[in-house]
Amino acid sequence: MDELQERMADKLYVNFSLFQSIPDAWGIDQLFPVLPIQGLNAPLERLAVLLDITCDSDGIIDHYS
C-alpha cells in the first residue's frame, strides 16, 4: 500500500535552488527538514513530492518525518 500512496502523491515542481543547499541526504541516509511557511497547525490532507525542474536527477524530496 505504501508504494501505491507514493505513486498517487501530488508532484509539486519548484523552480529555485533549494536542491543546491541540501546536502546529499540520500548518501548519508538522513532526512533534510522541509517546513511550509504557512498552515503549520493545519492537519495533513494529502501527500506530495517536491521535484526540481532542472535536469539534475537528484532534485527530488520524497521522504519526510
mmCIF file of C-alpha atoms in Angstrom:
data_model
loop_
_atom_site.group_PDB
_atom_site.id
_atom_site.type_symbol
_atom_site.label_atom_id
_atom_site.label_comp_id
_atom_site.label_asym_id
_atom_site.label_seq_id
_atom_site.Cartn_x
_atom_site.Cartn_y
_atom_site.Cartn_z
ATOM 1 C CA MET A 1 0.000 0.000 0.000
ATOM 2 C CA ASP A 2 2.896 2.383 0.647
ATOM 3 C CA GLU A 3 4.072 2.100 -2.960
ATOM 4 C CA LEU A 4 0.588 2.972 -4.219
ATOM 5 C CA GLN A 5 0.436 6.018 -1.931
ATOM 6 C CA GLU A 6 3.842 7.171 -3.174
ATOM 7 C CA ARG A 7 2.738 6.865 -6.805
ATOM 8 C CA MET A 8 -0.503 8.751 -6.097
ATOM 9 C CA ALA A 9 1.248 11.615 -4.268
ATOM 10 C CA ASP A 10 0.960 15.085 -5.805
ATOM 11 C CA LYS A 11 4.039 16.158 -7.777
ATOM 12 C CA LEU A 12 4.999 19.746 -6.928
ATOM 13 C CA TYR A 13 7.576 21.213 -9.312
ATOM 14 C CA VAL A 14 9.689 24.032 -7.889
ATOM 15 C CA ASN A 15 11.998 26.472 -9.630
ATOM 16 C CA PHE A 16 14.575 27.532 -7.095
ATOM 17 C CA SER A 17 17.984 26.445 -5.812
ATOM 18 C CA LEU A 18 16.819 24.527 -2.733
ATOM 19 C CA PHE A 19 18.500 21.402 -4.003
ATOM 20 C CA GLN A 20 21.873 23.162 -4.188
ATOM 21 C CA SER A 21 21.579 23.902 -0.456
ATOM 22 C CA ILE A 22 20.575 20.399 0.592
ATOM 23 C CA PRO A 23 23.451 18.058 1.349
ATOM 24 C CA ASP A 24 23.368 14.706 -0.391
ATOM 25 C CA ALA A 25 20.822 13.413 2.105
ATOM 26 C CA TRP A 26 20.395 10.177 0.182
ATOM 27 C CA GLY A 27 24.125 9.489 0.534
ATOM 28 C CA ILE A 28 24.220 9.953 4.296
ATOM 29 C CA ASP A 29 20.784 8.352 4.839
ATOM 30 C CA GLN A 30 19.337 11.316 6.749
ATOM 31 C CA LEU A 31 16.240 13.465 6.304
ATOM 32 C CA PHE A 32 16.566 17.142 5.444
ATOM 33 C CA PRO A 33 13.950 19.248 7.289
ATOM 34 C CA VAL A 34 11.480 21.000 4.973
ATOM 35 C CA LEU A 35 8.658 23.049 6.508
ATOM 36 C CA PRO A 36 5.800 25.037 4.979
ATOM 37 C CA ILE A 37 5.743 28.771 5.624
ATOM 38 C CA GLN A 38 2.049 28.732 6.462
ATOM 39 C CA GLY A 39 -0.502 26.253 7.758
ATOM 40 C CA LEU A 40 1.787 24.574 10.294
ATOM 41 C CA ASN A 41 -1.172 23.838 12.583
ATOM 42 C CA ALA A 42 -3.395 22.524 9.789
ATOM 43 C CA PRO A 43 -3.890 18.757 9.544
ATOM 44 C CA LEU A 44 -2.217 16.921 6.663
ATOM 45 C CA GLU A 45 -4.649 16.463 3.787
ATOM 46 C CA ARG A 46 -2.548 14.870 1.039
ATOM 47 C CA LEU A 47 0.878 13.513 0.204
ATOM 48 C CA ALA A 48 3.263 15.388 -2.071
ATOM 49 C CA VAL A 49 6.710 15.061 -3.612
ATOM 50 C CA LEU A 50 8.888 18.119 -4.323
ATOM 51 C CA LEU A 51 10.649 17.988 -7.702
ATOM 52 C CA ASP A 52 13.179 20.418 -9.148
ATOM 53 C CA ILE A 53 12.566 21.494 -12.751
ATOM 54 C CA THR A 54 16.269 21.407 -13.627
ATOM 55 C CA CYS A 55 17.894 18.417 -15.259
ATOM 56 C CA ASP A 56 19.560 17.319 -12.012
ATOM 57 C CA SER A 57 18.398 13.795 -11.251
ATOM 58 C CA ASP A 58 18.927 14.358 -7.501
ATOM 59 C CA GLY A 59 16.283 17.113 -7.431
ATOM 60 C CA ILE A 60 13.558 15.278 -5.529
ATOM 61 C CA ILE A 61 12.361 15.227 -1.927
ATOM 62 C CA ASP A 62 10.020 12.343 -1.240
ATOM 63 C CA HIS A 63 10.808 11.293 2.346
ATOM 64 C CA TYR A 64 9.568 13.314 5.301
ATOM 65 C CA SER A 65 9.448 12.729 9.020
#
